[in-house]
Amino acid sequence: MSNFNPADNIQDLQYFGEFGGVNPSISDSSTYTFLSAKTMFDTFEGNAEGCYLYSRHSSPSNLYLDKALAAMEGTETANVAASGMGAITPTLLQLCGNGDHIVSSRTIYGGTYAFLKNLAPRFGLKTTFVDITKLDIVEAAITPETKVLYCETVSNPLLEVADLAGLSKIAKKHNLKLVVDNTFSPLSVTPTQFGVDIVIHSLTKYINGSSDTVGGVVCASQEFINDLKNVNSGASMLLGPTMDSMRSASVMKNLRTLHIRIKQHSFNAQYLAEQFEGLGLKTVYPGLKSHPSHELYKGMINPEYGFGGMLTIDTGSLDKANELMELMQSRNLGYLAVSLGFYKTLFSAPGSSTSSEIPMEEQKEMGLTDGLIRFSIGLDNDIKRTFEMMRQCMKEVGVI
Ligand SMILES: Cc1ncc(COP(=O)(O)O)c(C=O)c1O
């Protein structure tokens, strides 16, 4: 493992506002003037470094955030988008066209799954979904038409861990692009350190951390980002999932505290996972020795950021899961809500919410049970107090 430290890279960025402000100025314009018509022409040809054209292509505020997220992920550059899906779908459509094939993990965010399964085929794009933890199965699914290997570092919602180094070897051997959604594990894992080509985040989650906006980013080579933004053929430029400058300025401010938040999320989740497991609950958390990929993940993380803030428990049935979540919400232990990375704990039953796009049969096959509750553990100051209150709820509902 190298000395790469994503939080140091973010800290080392120094931006000044237009009037010497400590935050960069917000560029509140959709279009930009040119002092000469020739420069405008050159910019359309993609040749005018430092010139802005139109904010669907680039804006100064978005470029600040691009630069910071590229520094965090160790890529040449990045391109922010209006949502995580606004980063994922243009990336895949840029890399693949009619007749091409993707090998994807079957345990991915329900929206990405639905895109690959239902919408992408309309563009002639086929996907084979595999158990990403089995490298031989992944390799066997590759065909001469395969262009992309796709997965999440830690999967939503089952918290399966992808062996990024192993997948990268396969991708290089077959000349594929390895695209990884790192939404669940910012700072903890730096996918490019394992040979990943393109790293995607839903900024909506940990990176923004205050559940007040959606956002996304693609971190990649300058060449690929140029392709995405190409005025004639770029999927980001032409599909138009552009982040607003006001939003990118606010996400940028939240990014500056990400390292502190991730440490606290991880500390709290590790504590609760151990306690839940101690109560005899079926608990999944990559920081538990009982997690099938615990040792692998331990070798992948930047240790100071821990194993992340996501965990699941199995309550046995959807009714029990719902009863427990409603009670915990009424006791102010968190919100019954989808999404993750918020300062308060969020919980939901993925089978009937974020993963409901995945057909029932397939949910069963991948181990996504009705009674599963996914927790995004918050920044609680006293996690022991939280645990005692959660234990009381579990007792009352009859889960323990
Ligand atoms: C792992 C993961 N990737 C991508 C997304 C999509 O992001 P957004 O909702 O910002 O479009 C989500 C949303 O829940 C997610 O959990």
PDB file of N, CA, C and O and ligand atoms in Angstrom, residues 81-88 108-112 150 152-157 181-184 200-205 213-216 310 338-340 354 374, ligand 1:
ATOM      1  N   ALA A  81     -21.681  15.822 -11.535  1.00  0.00           N
ATOM      2  CA  ALA A  81     -22.971  15.692 -12.219  1.00  0.00           C
ATOM      3  C   ALA A  81     -24.078  16.021 -11.227  1.00  0.00           C
ATOM      4  O   ALA A  81     -23.847  16.127 -10.024  1.00  0.00           O
ATOM      5  N   ALA A  82     -25.288  16.142 -11.759  1.00  0.00           N
ATOM      6  CA  ALA A  82     -26.419  16.561 -10.932  1.00  0.00           C
ATOM      7  C   ALA A  82     -26.907  15.470  -9.996  1.00  0.00           C
ATOM      8  O   ALA A  82     -27.658  15.740  -9.067  1.00  0.00           O
ATOM      9  N   SER A  83     -26.475  14.218 -10.214  1.00  0.00           N
ATOM     10  CA  SER A  83     -26.856  13.114  -9.324  1.00  0.00           C
ATOM     11  C   SER A  83     -25.874  11.975  -9.551  1.00  0.00           C
ATOM     12  O   SER A  83     -25.102  11.996 -10.531  1.00  0.00           O
ATOM     13  N   GLY A  84     -25.935  10.988  -8.667  1.00  0.00           N
ATOM     14  CA  GLY A  84     -25.085   9.810  -8.876  1.00  0.00           C
ATOM     15  C   GLY A  84     -25.449   9.111 -10.176  1.00  0.00           C
ATOM     16  O   GLY A  84     -24.582   8.716 -10.954  1.00  0.00           O
ATOM     17  N   MET A  85     -26.742   8.965 -10.437  1.00  0.00           N
ATOM     18  CA  MET A  85     -27.165   8.334 -11.695  1.00  0.00           C
ATOM     19  C   MET A  85     -26.726   9.173 -12.900  1.00  0.00           C
ATOM     20  O   MET A  85     -26.461   8.633 -13.970  1.00  0.00           O
ATOM     21  N   GLY A  86     -26.652  10.488 -12.711  1.00  0.00           N
ATOM     22  CA  GLY A  86     -26.170  11.385 -13.767  1.00  0.00           C
ATOM     23  C   GLY A  86     -24.678  11.233 -14.019  1.00  0.00           C
ATOM     24  O   GLY A  86     -24.151  11.783 -14.997  1.00  0.00           O
ATOM     25  N   ALA A  87     -23.983  10.546 -13.140  1.00  0.00           N
ATOM     26  CA  ALA A  87     -22.567  10.222 -13.370  1.00  0.00           C
ATOM     27  C   ALA A  87     -22.438   8.816 -13.955  1.00  0.00           C
ATOM     28  O   ALA A  87     -21.637   8.565 -14.860  1.00  0.00           O
ATOM     29  N   ILE A  88     -23.264   7.888 -13.440  1.00  0.00           N
ATOM     30  CA  ILE A  88     -23.154   6.471 -13.843  1.00  0.00           C
ATOM     31  C   ILE A  88     -23.609   6.262 -15.292  1.00  0.00           C
ATOM     32  O   ILE A  88     -22.900   5.641 -16.095  1.00  0.00           O
ATOM     33  N   ILE A 108     -25.852  -4.393  -6.712  1.00  0.00           N
ATOM     34  CA  ILE A 108     -25.548  -2.974  -6.910  1.00  0.00           C
ATOM     35  C   ILE A 108     -26.798  -2.176  -6.566  1.00  0.00           C
ATOM     36  O   ILE A 108     -27.886  -2.752  -6.405  1.00  0.00           O
ATOM     37  N   TYR A 109     -26.632  -0.872  -6.487  1.00  0.00           N
ATOM     38  CA  TYR A 109     -27.768   0.012  -6.225  1.00  0.00           C
ATOM     39  C   TYR A 109     -28.918  -0.301  -7.206  1.00  0.00           C
ATOM     40  O   TYR A 109     -28.684  -0.469  -8.406  1.00  0.00           O
ATOM     41  N   GLY A 110     -30.145  -0.338  -6.695  1.00  0.00           N
ATOM     42  CA  GLY A 110     -31.301  -0.730  -7.503  1.00  0.00           C
ATOM     43  C   GLY A 110     -31.490   0.109  -8.761  1.00  0.00           C
ATOM     44  O   GLY A 110     -31.910  -0.406  -9.797  1.00  0.00           O
ATOM     45  N   GLY A 111     -31.164   1.385  -8.699  1.00  0.00           N
ATOM     46  CA  GLY A 111     -31.320   2.262  -9.869  1.00  0.00           C
ATOM     47  C   GLY A 111     -30.334   1.891 -10.967  1.00  0.00           C
ATOM     48  O   GLY A 111     -30.676   1.881 -12.162  1.00  0.00           O
ATOM     49  N   THR A 112     -29.110   1.577 -10.578  1.00  0.00           N
ATOM     50  CA  THR A 112     -28.098   1.182 -11.564  1.00  0.00           C
ATOM     51  C   THR A 112     -28.507  -0.161 -12.183  1.00  0.00           C
ATOM     52  O   THR A 112     -28.394  -0.365 -13.396  1.00  0.00           O
ATOM     53  N   TYR A 150     -18.193  -3.740 -14.121  1.00  0.00           N
ATOM     54  CA  TYR A 150     -18.815  -2.727 -13.257  1.00  0.00           C
ATOM     55  C   TYR A 150     -19.144  -3.312 -11.883  1.00  0.00           C
ATOM     56  O   TYR A 150     -19.715  -4.409 -11.787  1.00  0.00           O
ATOM     57  N   GLU A 152     -19.572  -2.140  -7.297  1.00  0.00           N
ATOM     58  CA  GLU A 152     -19.435  -1.188  -6.188  1.00  0.00           C
ATOM     59  C   GLU A 152     -18.367  -1.745  -5.252  1.00  0.00           C
ATOM     60  O   GLU A 152     -18.332  -2.969  -5.033  1.00  0.00           O
ATOM     61  N   THR A 153     -17.526  -0.893  -4.682  1.00  0.00           N
ATOM     62  CA  THR A 153     -16.458  -1.374  -3.793  1.00  0.00           C
ATOM     63  C   THR A 153     -17.085  -2.189  -2.668  1.00  0.00           C
ATOM     64  O   THR A 153     -16.678  -3.317  -2.381  1.00  0.00           O
ATOM     65  N   VAL A 154     -18.064  -1.562  -2.003  1.00  0.00           N
ATOM     66  CA  VAL A 154     -18.867  -2.247  -0.990  1.00  0.00           C
ATOM     67  C   VAL A 154     -20.296  -2.122  -1.505  1.00  0.00           C
ATOM     68  O   VAL A 154     -20.766  -1.024  -1.768  1.00  0.00           O
ATOM     69  N   SER A 155     -20.967  -3.257  -1.668  1.00  0.00           N
ATOM     70  CA  SER A 155     -22.195  -3.217  -2.459  1.00  0.00           C
ATOM     71  C   SER A 155     -23.411  -2.803  -1.643  1.00  0.00           C
ATOM     72  O   SER A 155     -23.492  -3.032  -0.434  1.00  0.00           O
ATOM     73  N   ASN A 156     -24.336  -2.219  -2.340  1.00  0.00           N
ATOM     74  CA  ASN A 156     -25.615  -1.776  -1.811  1.00  0.00           C
ATOM     75  C   ASN A 156     -26.679  -2.815  -2.160  1.00  0.00           C
ATOM     76  O   ASN A 156     -26.884  -3.071  -3.339  1.00  0.00           O
ATOM     77  N   PRO A 157     -27.370  -3.422  -1.239  1.00  0.00           N
ATOM     78  CA  PRO A 157     -27.302  -3.185   0.205  1.00  0.00           C
ATOM     79  C   PRO A 157     -26.577  -4.297   0.978  1.00  0.00           C
ATOM     80  O   PRO A 157     -26.532  -4.247   2.185  1.00  0.00           O
ATOM     81  N   ASP A 181     -18.148   2.037  -8.457  1.00  0.00           N
ATOM     82  CA  ASP A 181     -18.926   2.992  -7.668  1.00  0.00           C
ATOM     83  C   ASP A 181     -18.419   2.895  -6.224  1.00  0.00           C
ATOM     84  O   ASP A 181     -18.588   1.866  -5.569  1.00  0.00           O
ATOM     85  N   ASN A 182     -17.814   3.975  -5.752  1.00  0.00           N
ATOM     86  CA  ASN A 182     -17.172   3.967  -4.417  1.00  0.00           C
ATOM     87  C   ASN A 182     -18.001   4.739  -3.375  1.00  0.00           C
ATOM     88  O   ASN A 182     -17.482   5.218  -2.374  1.00  0.00           O
ATOM     89  N   THR A 183     -19.301   4.866  -3.649  1.00  0.00           N
ATOM     90  CA  THR A 183     -20.191   5.685  -2.817  1.00  0.00           C
ATOM     91  C   THR A 183     -20.192   5.289  -1.338  1.00  0.00           C
ATOM     92  O   THR A 183     -20.260   6.151  -0.465  1.00  0.00           O
ATOM     93  N   PHE A 184     -20.118   3.971  -1.053  1.00  0.00           N
ATOM     94  CA  PHE A 184     -20.193   3.509   0.339  1.00  0.00           C
ATOM     95  C   PHE A 184     -18.867   3.667   1.080  1.00  0.00           C
ATOM     96  O   PHE A 184     -18.848   3.506   2.296  1.00  0.00           O
ATOM     97  N   ILE A 200     -16.631   6.295  -9.522  1.00  0.00           N
ATOM     98  CA  ILE A 200     -17.865   7.095  -9.504  1.00  0.00           C
ATOM     99  C   ILE A 200     -18.360   7.229  -8.071  1.00  0.00           C
ATOM    100  O   ILE A 200     -18.162   6.321  -7.254  1.00  0.00           O
ATOM    101  N   HIS A 201     -18.959   8.350  -7.747  1.00  0.00           N
ATOM    102  CA  HIS A 201     -19.638   8.511  -6.460  1.00  0.00           C
ATOM    103  C   HIS A 201     -21.006   9.120  -6.669  1.00  0.00           C
ATOM    104  O   HIS A 201     -21.173  10.002  -7.522  1.00  0.00           O
ATOM    105  N   SER A 202     -21.954   8.708  -5.821  1.00  0.00           N
ATOM    106  CA  SER A 202     -23.122   9.535  -5.605  1.00  0.00           C
ATOM    107  C   SER A 202     -22.702  10.493  -4.489  1.00  0.00           C
ATOM    108  O   SER A 202     -22.489  10.075  -3.348  1.00  0.00           O
ATOM    109  N   LEU A 203     -22.588  11.774  -4.810  1.00  0.00           N
ATOM    110  CA  LEU A 203     -22.182  12.772  -3.798  1.00  0.00           C
ATOM    111  C   LEU A 203     -23.300  12.987  -2.781  1.00  0.00           C
ATOM    112  O   LEU A 203     -23.079  13.552  -1.703  1.00  0.00           O
ATOM    113  N   THR A 204     -24.501  12.562  -3.181  1.00  0.00           N
ATOM    114  CA  THR A 204     -25.689  12.668  -2.331  1.00  0.00           C
ATOM    115  C   THR A 204     -25.469  12.087  -0.939  1.00  0.00           C
ATOM    116  O   THR A 204     -26.132  12.486   0.012  1.00  0.00           O
ATOM    117  N   LYS A 205     -24.541  11.133  -0.834  1.00  0.00           N
ATOM    118  CA  LYS A 205     -24.399  10.317   0.368  1.00  0.00           C
ATOM    119  C   LYS A 205     -23.325  10.923   1.282  1.00  0.00           C
ATOM    120  O   LYS A 205     -23.455  12.044   1.734  1.00  0.00           O
ATOM    121  N   THR A 213     -29.043  17.605  -0.868  1.00  0.00           N
ATOM    122  CA  THR A 213     -28.955  17.688  -2.325  1.00  0.00           C
ATOM    123  C   THR A 213     -28.618  16.331  -2.910  1.00  0.00           C
ATOM    124  O   THR A 213     -28.129  15.457  -2.194  1.00  0.00           O
ATOM    125  N   VAL A 214     -28.873  16.156  -4.197  1.00  0.00           N
ATOM    126  CA  VAL A 214     -28.310  15.018  -4.917  1.00  0.00           C
ATOM    127  C   VAL A 214     -27.125  15.526  -5.742  1.00  0.00           C
ATOM    128  O   VAL A 214     -27.057  16.714  -6.069  1.00  0.00           O
ATOM    129  N   GLY A 215     -26.207  14.636  -6.030  1.00  0.00           N
ATOM    130  CA  GLY A 215     -25.034  15.010  -6.819  1.00  0.00           C
ATOM    131  C   GLY A 215     -24.235  13.773  -7.155  1.00  0.00           C
ATOM    132  O   GLY A 215     -24.417  12.719  -6.529  1.00  0.00           O
ATOM    133  N   GLY A 216     -23.358  13.888  -8.146  1.00  0.00           N
ATOM    134  CA  GLY A 216     -22.532  12.745  -8.524  1.00  0.00           C
ATOM    135  C   GLY A 216     -21.215  13.206  -9.099  1.00  0.00           C
ATOM    136  O   GLY A 216     -21.013  14.403  -9.355  1.00  0.00           O
ATOM    137  N   MET A 310     -21.980   1.680   7.171  1.00  0.00           N
ATOM    138  CA  MET A 310     -23.155   0.914   6.756  1.00  0.00           C
ATOM    139  C   MET A 310     -23.149  -0.472   7.375  1.00  0.00           C
ATOM    140  O   MET A 310     -22.119  -1.162   7.362  1.00  0.00           O
ATOM    141  N   VAL A 338     -34.727   6.260   2.982  1.00  0.00           N
ATOM    142  CA  VAL A 338     -33.681   5.708   2.121  1.00  0.00           C
ATOM    143  C   VAL A 338     -32.505   6.677   2.137  1.00  0.00           C
ATOM    144  O   VAL A 338     -32.543   7.710   2.794  1.00  0.00           O
ATOM    145  N   SER A 339     -31.472   6.319   1.402  1.00  0.00           N
ATOM    146  CA  SER A 339     -30.236   7.090   1.290  1.00  0.00           C
ATOM    147  C   SER A 339     -29.323   6.816   2.489  1.00  0.00           C
ATOM    148  O   SER A 339     -29.660   6.012   3.379  1.00  0.00           O
ATOM    149  N   LEU A 340     -28.190   7.461   2.501  1.00  0.00           N
ATOM    150  CA  LEU A 340     -27.154   7.163   3.495  1.00  0.00           C
ATOM    151  C   LEU A 340     -26.185   8.331   3.607  1.00  0.00           C
ATOM    152  O   LEU A 340     -26.237   9.270   2.832  1.00  0.00           O
ATOM    153  N   THR A 354     -35.086   0.580  -1.736  1.00  0.00           N
ATOM    154  CA  THR A 354     -34.050   0.926  -2.720  1.00  0.00           C
ATOM    155  C   THR A 354     -33.700  -0.187  -3.680  1.00  0.00           C
ATOM    156  O   THR A 354     -33.103   0.058  -4.720  1.00  0.00           O
ATOM    157  N   ARG A 374     -31.266  -2.079   6.492  1.00  0.00           N
ATOM    158  CA  ARG A 374     -29.981  -1.446   6.204  1.00  0.00           C
ATOM    159  C   ARG A 374     -29.869  -0.186   7.040  1.00  0.00           C
ATOM    160  O   ARG A 374     -30.763   0.662   7.010  1.00  0.00           O
TER     161      ARG A 374
HETATM  162  C1  LIG B   1     -24.181   2.982  -4.283  1.00  0.00           C
HETATM  163  C2  LIG B   1     -25.042   3.994  -4.978  1.00  0.00           C
HETATM  164  N1  LIG B   1     -24.676   4.437  -6.186  1.00  0.00           N
HETATM  165  C3  LIG B   1     -25.423   5.346  -6.852  1.00  0.00           C
HETATM  166  C4  LIG B   1     -26.585   5.847  -6.328  1.00  0.00           C
HETATM  167  C5  LIG B   1     -27.389   6.835  -7.125  1.00  0.00           C
HETATM  168  O1  LIG B   1     -27.121   8.124  -6.681  1.00  0.00           O
HETATM  169  P1  LIG B   1     -28.149   9.361  -6.809  1.00  0.00           P
HETATM  170  O2  LIG B   1     -29.341   8.999  -5.985  1.00  0.00           O
HETATM  171  O3  LIG B   1     -27.352  10.502  -6.297  1.00  0.00           O
HETATM  172  O4  LIG B   1     -28.478   9.483  -8.259  1.00  0.00           O
HETATM  173  C6  LIG B   1     -27.010   5.419  -5.069  1.00  0.00           C
HETATM  174  C7  LIG B   1     -28.245   5.966  -4.488  1.00  0.00           C
HETATM  175  O5  LIG B   1     -28.799   5.473  -3.537  1.00  0.00           O
HETATM  176  C8  LIG B   1     -26.213   4.472  -4.375  1.00  0.00           C
HETATM  177  O6  LIG B   1     -26.570   4.014  -3.163  1.00  0.00           O
END
